mmCIF file of C-alpha atoms and ligand atoms in Angstrom:
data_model
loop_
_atom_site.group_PDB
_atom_site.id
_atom_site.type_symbol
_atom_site.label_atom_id
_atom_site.label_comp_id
_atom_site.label_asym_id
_atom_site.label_seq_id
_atom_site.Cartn_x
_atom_site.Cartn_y
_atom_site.Cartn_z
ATOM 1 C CA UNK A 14 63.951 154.279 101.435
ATOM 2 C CA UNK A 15 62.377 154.228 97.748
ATOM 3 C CA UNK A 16 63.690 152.035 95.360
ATOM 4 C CA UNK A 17 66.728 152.103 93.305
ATOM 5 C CA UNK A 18 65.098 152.800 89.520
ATOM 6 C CA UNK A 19 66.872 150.754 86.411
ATOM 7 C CA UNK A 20 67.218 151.403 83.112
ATOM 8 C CA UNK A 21 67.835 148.015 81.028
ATOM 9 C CA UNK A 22 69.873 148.270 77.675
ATOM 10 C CA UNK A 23 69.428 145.561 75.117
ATOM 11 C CA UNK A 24 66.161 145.464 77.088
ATOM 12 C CA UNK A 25 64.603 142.960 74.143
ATOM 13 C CA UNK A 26 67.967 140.855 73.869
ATOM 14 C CA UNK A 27 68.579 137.435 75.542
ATOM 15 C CA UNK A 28 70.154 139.036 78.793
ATOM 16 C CA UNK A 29 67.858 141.929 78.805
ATOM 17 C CA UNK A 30 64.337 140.019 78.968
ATOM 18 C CA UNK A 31 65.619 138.046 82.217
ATOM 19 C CA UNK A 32 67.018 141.389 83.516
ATOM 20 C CA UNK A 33 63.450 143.072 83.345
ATOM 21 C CA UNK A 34 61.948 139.693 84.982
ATOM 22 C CA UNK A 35 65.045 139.527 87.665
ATOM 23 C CA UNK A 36 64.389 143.350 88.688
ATOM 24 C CA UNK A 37 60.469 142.001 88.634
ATOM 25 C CA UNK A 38 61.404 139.426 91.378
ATOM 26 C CA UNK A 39 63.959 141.736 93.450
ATOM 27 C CA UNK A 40 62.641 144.233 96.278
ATOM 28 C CA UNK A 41 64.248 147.149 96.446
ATOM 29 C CA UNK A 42 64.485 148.156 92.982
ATOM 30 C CA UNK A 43 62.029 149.083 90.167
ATOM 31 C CA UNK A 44 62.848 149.107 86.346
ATOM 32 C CA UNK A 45 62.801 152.756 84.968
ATOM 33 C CA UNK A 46 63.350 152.920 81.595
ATOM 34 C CA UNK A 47 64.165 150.155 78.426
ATOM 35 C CA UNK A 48 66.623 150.949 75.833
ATOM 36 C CA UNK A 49 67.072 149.645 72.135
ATOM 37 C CA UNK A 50 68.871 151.353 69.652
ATOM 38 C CA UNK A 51 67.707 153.836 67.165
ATOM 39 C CA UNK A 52 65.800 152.161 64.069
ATOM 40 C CA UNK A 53 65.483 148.830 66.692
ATOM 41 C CA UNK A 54 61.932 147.026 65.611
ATOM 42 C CA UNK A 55 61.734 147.021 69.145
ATOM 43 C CA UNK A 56 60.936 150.730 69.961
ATOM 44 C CA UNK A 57 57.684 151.260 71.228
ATOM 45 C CA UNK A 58 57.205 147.449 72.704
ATOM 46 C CA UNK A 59 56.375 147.020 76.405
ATOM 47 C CA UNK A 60 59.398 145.561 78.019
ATOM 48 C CA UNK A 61 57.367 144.276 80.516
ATOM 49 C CA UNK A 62 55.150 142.135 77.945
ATOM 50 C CA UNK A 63 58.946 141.041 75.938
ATOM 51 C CA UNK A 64 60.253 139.681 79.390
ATOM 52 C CA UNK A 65 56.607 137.706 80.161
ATOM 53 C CA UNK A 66 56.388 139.738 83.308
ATOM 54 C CA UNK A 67 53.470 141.857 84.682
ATOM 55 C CA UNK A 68 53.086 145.146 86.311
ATOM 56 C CA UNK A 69 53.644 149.136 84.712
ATOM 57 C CA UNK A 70 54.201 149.364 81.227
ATOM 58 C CA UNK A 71 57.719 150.417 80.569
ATOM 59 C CA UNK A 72 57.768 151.331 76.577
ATOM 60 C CA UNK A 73 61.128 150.821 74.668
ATOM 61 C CA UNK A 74 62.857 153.591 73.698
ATOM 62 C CA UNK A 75 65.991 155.064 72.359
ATOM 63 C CA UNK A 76 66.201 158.122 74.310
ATOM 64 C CA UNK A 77 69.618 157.151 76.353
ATOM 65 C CA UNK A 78 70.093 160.739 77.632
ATOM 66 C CA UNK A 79 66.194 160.934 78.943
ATOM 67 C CA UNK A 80 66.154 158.218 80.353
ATOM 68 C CA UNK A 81 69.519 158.746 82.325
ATOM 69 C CA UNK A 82 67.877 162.161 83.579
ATOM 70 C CA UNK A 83 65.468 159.853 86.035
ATOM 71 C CA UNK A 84 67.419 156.894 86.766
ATOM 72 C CA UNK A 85 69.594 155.571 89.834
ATOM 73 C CA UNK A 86 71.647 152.906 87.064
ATOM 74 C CA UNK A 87 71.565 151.427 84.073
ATOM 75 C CA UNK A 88 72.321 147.835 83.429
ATOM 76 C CA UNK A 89 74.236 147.061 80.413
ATOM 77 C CA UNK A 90 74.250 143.615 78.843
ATOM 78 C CA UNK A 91 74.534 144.862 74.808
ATOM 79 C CA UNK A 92 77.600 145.079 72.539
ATOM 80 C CA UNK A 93 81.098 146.885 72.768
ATOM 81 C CA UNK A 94 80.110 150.384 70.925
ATOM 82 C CA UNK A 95 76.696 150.611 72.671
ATOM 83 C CA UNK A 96 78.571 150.342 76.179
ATOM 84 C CA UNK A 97 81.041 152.607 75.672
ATOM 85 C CA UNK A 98 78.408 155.423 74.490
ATOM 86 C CA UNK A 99 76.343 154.109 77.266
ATOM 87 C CA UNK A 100 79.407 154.659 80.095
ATOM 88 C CA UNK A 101 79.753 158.574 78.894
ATOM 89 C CA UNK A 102 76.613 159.335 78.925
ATOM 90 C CA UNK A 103 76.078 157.576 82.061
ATOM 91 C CA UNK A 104 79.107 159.272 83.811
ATOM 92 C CA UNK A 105 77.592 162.852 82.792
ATOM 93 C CA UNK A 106 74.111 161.520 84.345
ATOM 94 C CA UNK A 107 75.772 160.975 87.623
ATOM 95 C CA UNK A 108 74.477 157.330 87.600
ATOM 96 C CA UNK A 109 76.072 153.578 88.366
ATOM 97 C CA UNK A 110 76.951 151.398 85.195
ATOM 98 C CA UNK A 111 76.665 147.716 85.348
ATOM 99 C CA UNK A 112 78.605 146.632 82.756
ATOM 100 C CA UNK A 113 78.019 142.944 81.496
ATOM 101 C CA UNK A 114 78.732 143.369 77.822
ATOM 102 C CA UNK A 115 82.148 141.529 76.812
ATOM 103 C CA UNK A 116 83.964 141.389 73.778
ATOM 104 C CA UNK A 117 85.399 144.925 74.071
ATOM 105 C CA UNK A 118 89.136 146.137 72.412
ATOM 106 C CA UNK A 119 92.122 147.937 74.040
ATOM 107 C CA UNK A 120 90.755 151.024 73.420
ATOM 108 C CA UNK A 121 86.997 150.631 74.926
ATOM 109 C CA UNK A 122 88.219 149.169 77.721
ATOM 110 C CA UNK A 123 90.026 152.643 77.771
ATOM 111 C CA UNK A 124 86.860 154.468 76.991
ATOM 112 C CA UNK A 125 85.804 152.549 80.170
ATOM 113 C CA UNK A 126 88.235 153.218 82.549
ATOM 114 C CA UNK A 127 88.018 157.117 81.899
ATOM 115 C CA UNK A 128 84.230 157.295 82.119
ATOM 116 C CA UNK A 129 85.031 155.299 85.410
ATOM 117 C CA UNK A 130 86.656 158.398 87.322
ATOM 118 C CA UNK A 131 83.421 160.222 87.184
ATOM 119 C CA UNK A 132 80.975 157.461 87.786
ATOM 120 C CA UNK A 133 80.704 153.886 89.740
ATOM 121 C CA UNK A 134 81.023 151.452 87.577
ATOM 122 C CA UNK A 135 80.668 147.113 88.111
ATOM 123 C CA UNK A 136 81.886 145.813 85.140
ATOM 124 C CA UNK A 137 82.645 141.580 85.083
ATOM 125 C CA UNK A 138 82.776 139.262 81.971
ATOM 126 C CA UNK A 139 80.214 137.121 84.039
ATOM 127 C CA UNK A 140 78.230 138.283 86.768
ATOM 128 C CA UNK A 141 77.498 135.002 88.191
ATOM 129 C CA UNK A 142 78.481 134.228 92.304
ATOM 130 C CA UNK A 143 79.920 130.509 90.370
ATOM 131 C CA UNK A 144 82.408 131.517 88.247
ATOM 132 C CA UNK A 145 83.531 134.637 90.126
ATOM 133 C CA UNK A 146 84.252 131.849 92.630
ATOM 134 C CA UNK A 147 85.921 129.838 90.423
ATOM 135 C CA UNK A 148 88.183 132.264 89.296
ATOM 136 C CA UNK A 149 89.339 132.960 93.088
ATOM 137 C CA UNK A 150 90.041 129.419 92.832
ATOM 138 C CA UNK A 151 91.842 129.225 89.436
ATOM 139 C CA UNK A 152 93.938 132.154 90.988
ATOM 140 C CA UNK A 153 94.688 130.371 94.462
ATOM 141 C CA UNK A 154 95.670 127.162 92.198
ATOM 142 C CA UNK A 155 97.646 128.925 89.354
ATOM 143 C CA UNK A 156 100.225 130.208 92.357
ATOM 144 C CA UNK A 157 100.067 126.885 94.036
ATOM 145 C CA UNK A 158 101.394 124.581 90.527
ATOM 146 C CA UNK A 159 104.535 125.750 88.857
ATOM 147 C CA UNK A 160 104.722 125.863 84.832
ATOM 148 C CA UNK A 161 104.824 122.377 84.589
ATOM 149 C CA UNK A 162 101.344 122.665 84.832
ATOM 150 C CA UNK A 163 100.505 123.996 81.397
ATOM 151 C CA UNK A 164 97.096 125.690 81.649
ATOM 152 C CA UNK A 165 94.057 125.699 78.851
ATOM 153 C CA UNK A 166 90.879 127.321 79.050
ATOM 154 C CA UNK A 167 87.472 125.718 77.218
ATOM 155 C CA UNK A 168 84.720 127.509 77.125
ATOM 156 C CA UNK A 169 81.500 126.428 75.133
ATOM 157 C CA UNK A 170 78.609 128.670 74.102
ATOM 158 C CA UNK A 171 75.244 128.986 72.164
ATOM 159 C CA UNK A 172 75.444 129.594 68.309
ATOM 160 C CA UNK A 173 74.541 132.995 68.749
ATOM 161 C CA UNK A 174 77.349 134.169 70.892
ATOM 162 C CA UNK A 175 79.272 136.628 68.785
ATOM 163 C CA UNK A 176 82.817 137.157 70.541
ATOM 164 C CA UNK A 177 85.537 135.103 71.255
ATOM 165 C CA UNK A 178 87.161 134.036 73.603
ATOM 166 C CA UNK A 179 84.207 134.574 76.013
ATOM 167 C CA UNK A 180 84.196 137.512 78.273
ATOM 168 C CA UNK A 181 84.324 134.897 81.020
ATOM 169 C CA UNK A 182 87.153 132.614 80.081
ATOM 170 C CA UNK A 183 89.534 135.815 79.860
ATOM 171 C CA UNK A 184 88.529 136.439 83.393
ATOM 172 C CA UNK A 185 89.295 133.037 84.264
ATOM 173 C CA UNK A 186 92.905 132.963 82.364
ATOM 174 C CA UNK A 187 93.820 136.632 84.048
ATOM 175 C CA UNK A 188 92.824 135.008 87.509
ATOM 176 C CA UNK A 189 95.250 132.145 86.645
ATOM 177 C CA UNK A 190 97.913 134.337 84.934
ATOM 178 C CA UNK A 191 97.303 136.714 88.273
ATOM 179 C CA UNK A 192 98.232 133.778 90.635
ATOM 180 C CA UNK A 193 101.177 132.444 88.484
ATOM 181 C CA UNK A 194 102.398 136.897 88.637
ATOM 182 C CA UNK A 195 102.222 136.742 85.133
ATOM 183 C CA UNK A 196 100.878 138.927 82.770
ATOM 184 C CA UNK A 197 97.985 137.573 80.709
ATOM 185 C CA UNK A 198 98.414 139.793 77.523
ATOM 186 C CA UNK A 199 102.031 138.523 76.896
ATOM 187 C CA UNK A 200 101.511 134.708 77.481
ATOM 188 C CA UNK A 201 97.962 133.786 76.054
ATOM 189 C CA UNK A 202 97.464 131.748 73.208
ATOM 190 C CA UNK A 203 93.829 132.560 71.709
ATOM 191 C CA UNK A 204 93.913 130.474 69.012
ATOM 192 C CA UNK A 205 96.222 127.347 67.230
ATOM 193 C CA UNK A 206 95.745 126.090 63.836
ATOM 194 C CA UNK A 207 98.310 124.407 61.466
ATOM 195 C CA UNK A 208 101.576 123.615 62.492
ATOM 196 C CA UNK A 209 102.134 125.739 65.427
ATOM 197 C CA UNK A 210 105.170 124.191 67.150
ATOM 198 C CA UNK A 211 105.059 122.521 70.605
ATOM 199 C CA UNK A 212 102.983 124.464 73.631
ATOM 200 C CA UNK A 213 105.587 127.204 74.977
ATOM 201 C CA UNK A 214 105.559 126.380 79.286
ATOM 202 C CA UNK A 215 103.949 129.209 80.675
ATOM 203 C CA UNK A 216 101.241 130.206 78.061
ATOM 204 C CA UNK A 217 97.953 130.256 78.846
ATOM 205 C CA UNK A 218 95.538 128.724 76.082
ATOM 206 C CA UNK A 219 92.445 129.499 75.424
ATOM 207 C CA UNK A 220 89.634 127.293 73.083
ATOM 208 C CA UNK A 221 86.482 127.961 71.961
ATOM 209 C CA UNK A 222 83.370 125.710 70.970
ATOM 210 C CA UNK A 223 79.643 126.969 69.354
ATOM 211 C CA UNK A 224 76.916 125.435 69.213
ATOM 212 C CA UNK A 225 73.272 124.673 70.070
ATOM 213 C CA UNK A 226 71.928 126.753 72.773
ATOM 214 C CA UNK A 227 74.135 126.368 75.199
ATOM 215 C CA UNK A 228 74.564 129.144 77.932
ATOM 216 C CA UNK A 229 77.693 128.677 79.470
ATOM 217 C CA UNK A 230 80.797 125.889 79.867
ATOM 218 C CA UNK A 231 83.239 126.886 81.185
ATOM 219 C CA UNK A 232 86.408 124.813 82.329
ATOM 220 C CA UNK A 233 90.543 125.816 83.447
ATOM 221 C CA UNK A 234 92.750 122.751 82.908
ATOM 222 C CA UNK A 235 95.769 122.122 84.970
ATOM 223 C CA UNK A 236 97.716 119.775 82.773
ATOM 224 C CA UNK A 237 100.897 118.100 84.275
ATOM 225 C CA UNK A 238 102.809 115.063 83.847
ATOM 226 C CA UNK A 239 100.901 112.213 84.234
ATOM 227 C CA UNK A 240 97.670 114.475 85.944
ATOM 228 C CA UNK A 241 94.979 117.103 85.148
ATOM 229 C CA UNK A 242 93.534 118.809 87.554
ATOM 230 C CA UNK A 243 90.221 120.361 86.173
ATOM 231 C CA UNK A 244 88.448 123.110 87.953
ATOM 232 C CA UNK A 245 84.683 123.907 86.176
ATOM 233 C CA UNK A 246 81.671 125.827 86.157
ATOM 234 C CA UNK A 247 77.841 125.399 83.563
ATOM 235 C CA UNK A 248 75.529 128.067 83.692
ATOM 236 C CA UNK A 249 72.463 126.204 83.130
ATOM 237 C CA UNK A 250 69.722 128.954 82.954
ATOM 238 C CA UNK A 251 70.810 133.497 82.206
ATOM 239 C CA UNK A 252 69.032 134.380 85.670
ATOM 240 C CA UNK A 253 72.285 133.523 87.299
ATOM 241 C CA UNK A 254 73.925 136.426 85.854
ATOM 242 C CA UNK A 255 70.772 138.588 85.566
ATOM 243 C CA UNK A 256 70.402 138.122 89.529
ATOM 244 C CA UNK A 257 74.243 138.861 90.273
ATOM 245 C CA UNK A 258 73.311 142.153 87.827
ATOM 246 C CA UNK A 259 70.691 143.554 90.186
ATOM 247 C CA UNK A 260 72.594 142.948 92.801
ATOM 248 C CA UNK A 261 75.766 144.653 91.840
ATOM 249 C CA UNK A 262 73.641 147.646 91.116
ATOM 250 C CA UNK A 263 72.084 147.726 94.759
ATOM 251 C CA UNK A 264 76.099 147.279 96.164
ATOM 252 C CA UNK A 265 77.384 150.157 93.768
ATOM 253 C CA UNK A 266 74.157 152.579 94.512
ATOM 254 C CA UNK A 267 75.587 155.151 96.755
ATOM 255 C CA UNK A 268 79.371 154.018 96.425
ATOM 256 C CA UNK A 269 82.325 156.748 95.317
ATOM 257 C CA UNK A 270 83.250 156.451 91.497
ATOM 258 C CA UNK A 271 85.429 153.744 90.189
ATOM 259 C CA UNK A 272 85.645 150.712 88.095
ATOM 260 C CA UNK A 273 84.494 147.848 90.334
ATOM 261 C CA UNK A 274 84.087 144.209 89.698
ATOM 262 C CA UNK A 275 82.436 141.387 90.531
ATOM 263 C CA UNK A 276 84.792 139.996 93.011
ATOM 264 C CA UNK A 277 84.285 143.635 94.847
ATOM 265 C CA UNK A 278 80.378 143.169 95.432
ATOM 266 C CA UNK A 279 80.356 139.688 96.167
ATOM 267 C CA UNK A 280 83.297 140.285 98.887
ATOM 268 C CA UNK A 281 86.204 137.792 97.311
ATOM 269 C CA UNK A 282 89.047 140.042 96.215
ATOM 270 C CA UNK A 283 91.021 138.408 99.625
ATOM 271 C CA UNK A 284 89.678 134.965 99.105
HETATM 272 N N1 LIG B 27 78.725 139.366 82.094
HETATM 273 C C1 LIG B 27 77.813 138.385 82.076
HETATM 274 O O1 LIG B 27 77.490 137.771 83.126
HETATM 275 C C2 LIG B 27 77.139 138.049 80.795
HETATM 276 C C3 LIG B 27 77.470 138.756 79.664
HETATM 277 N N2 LIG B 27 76.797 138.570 78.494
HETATM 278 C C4 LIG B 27 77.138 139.474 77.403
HETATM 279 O O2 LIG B 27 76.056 140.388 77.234
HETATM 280 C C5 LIG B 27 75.997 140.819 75.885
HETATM 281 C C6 LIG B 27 74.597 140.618 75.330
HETATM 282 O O3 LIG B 27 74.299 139.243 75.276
HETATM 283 P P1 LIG B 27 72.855 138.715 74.776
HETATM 284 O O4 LIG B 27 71.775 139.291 75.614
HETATM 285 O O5 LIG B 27 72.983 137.247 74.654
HETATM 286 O O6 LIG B 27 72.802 139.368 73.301
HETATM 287 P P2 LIG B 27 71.555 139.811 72.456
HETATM 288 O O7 LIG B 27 72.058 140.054 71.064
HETATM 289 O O8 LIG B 27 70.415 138.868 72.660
HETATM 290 O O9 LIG B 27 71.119 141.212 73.117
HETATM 291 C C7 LIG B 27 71.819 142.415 72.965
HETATM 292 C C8 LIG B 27 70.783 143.506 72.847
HETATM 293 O O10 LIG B 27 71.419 144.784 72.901
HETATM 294 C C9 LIG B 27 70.863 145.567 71.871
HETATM 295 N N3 LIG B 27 71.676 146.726 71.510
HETATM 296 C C10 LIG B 27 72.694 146.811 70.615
HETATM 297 N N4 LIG B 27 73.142 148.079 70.529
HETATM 298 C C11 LIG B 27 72.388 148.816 71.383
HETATM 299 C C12 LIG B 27 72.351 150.198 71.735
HETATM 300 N N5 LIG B 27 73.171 151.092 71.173
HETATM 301 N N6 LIG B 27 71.453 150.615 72.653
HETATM 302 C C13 LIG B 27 70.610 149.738 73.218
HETATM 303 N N7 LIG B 27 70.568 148.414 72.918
HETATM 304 C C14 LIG B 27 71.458 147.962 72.013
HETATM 305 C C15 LIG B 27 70.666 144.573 70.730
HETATM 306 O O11 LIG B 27 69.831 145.123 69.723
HETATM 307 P P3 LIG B 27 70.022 144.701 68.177
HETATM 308 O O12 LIG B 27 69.430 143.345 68.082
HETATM 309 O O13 LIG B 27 69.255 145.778 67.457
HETATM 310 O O14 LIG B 27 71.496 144.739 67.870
HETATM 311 C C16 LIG B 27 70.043 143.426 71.504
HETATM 312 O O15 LIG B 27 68.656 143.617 71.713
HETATM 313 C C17 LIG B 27 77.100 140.038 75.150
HETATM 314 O O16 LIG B 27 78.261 140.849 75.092
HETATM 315 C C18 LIG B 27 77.327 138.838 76.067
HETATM 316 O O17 LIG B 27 78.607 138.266 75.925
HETATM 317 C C19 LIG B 27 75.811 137.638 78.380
HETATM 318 C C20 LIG B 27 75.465 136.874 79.448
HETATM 319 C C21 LIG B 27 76.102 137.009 80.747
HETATM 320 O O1 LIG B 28 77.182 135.632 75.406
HETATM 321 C C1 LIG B 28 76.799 134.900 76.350
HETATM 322 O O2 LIG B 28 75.775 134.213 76.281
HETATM 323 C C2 LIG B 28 77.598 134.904 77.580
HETATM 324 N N1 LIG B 28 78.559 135.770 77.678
HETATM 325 C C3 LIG B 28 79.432 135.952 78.773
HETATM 326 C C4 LIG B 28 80.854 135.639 78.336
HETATM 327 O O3 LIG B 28 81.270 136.101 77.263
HETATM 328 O O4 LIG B 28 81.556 134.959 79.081
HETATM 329 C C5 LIG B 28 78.986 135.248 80.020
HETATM 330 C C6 LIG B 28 78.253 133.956 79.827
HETATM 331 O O5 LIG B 28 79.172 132.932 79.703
HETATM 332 C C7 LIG B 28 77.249 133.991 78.693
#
């Protein structure tokens, strides 16, 4: 059988260099096509030479639609706007979408679940096999404790990162506000400054520390009376997401349309 062919986006960004060198390292698959947007410095550069691997020379580009005309999928680690372009076009291409970009609103998660019904789409605020554990975990304790277990998220990134809270930690807090049968969007508390009143049993809070290079902390806090029970996860190095990437896009090659997730491809949604 040949090999599944990749387009990266954001192929000159943090995530997109180790994408290019993770499809380098995985059989099976062979990287396509490299996307920057229009204007990016970027254009022109050999992907292959940006992500320190060898082999063809894939140029940068910004030609989404060309691109999509030759591919098999297109992995998407960029920003909100660029994904939700990238998920129509990709739906009228007929291709998979592996959606790692976070920080999206109500209405391009939308944007997302519509493109979704013509196209197979993995789409997971961290695409590592860790913390997609973890949050089966979170979820199995959440329905175990009872709200006198108050429950905080902490999540620490590098200096760079420009969302918050990070895609991941809202994964973690809808796996806990899943197990408590809860939902998530009426009971978090994103941010506290000033006199805010005591915590409210039930919410779920969420903090968020920058700094340094960092790539990942992430940690859901139990806290009852007189115990904490802490469940945690560090990324120490981007391939771990890069390699859970490649192989979502093997898992969804071939699969009927739909918005998948993590949990789907690495087999834990019964865990
Ligand atoms: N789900 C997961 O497992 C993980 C998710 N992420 C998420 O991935 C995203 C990217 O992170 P990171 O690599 O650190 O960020 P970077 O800023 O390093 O990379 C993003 C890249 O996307 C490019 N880009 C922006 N718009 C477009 C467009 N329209 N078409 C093509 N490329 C575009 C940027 O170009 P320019 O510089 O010109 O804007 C940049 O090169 C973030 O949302 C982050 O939270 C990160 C790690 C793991
Ligand atoms: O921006 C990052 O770097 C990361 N983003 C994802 C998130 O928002 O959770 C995943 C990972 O933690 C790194």
């Amino acid at each position: 059988m040949s090999d599944m062919r990749l387009i990266v986006a954001g192929a000159s960004g943090r995530m997109g260099r180790t994408l290019v060198r993770a499809i380098a390292e995985t059989k099976g698959v062979t990287l396509c096509g490299a996307l920057e947007q229009a204007g990016s410095p970027m254009i022109g550069r050999n992907a292959s030479d940006l992500a320190g691997v060898g082999g063809e020379d894939i140029l940068v580009t910004d030609d989404t639609e060309r691109l999509m005309s030759h591919a098999d999928g297109i992995i998407d680690f960029t920003a909100p706007h660029a994904t939700v372009d990238h998920a129509k076009l990709a739906a009228k291409a007929g291709i998979a979408h592996i959606i790692g970009t976070t920080g999206f609103s109500a209405d391009d998660e939308a944007a997302i679940v519509q493109a979704a019904k013509r196209a197979v789409i993995v789409k997971s605020g961290n695409m590592s096999l860790g913390v997609n554990l973890l949050a089966a975990l979170v979820k199995r304790v959440a329905k175990t404790l009872d709200e006198d277990f108050d429950i905080e998220v902490l999540e620490m990134h590098h200096n760079k990162k420009v969302d918050a809270p990070s895609g991941t930690a809202l994964l973690l807090g809808r796996a806990a506000a899943e197990g408590r049968g809860i939902s998530l969007d009426q009971r978090s508390v994103r941010s506290r400054d000033g006199h805010t009143g005591a915590r409210q049993a039930g919410d779920i809070g969420f903090a968020t520390l920058r700094g340094g290079t960092v790539v990942g902390d992430h940690t859901v806090i139990f806290a009852g009376t007189a115990e904490r029970i802490e469940l945690g996860h560090k990324a120490e190095d981007r391939m771990i997401f890069a390699r859970g990437a490649v192989k979502a896009a093997l898992w969804a090659n071939g699969k009927k349309p739909g918005l998948y997730s993590m949990a789907d491809v690495l087999g834990l949604t019964d865990f």
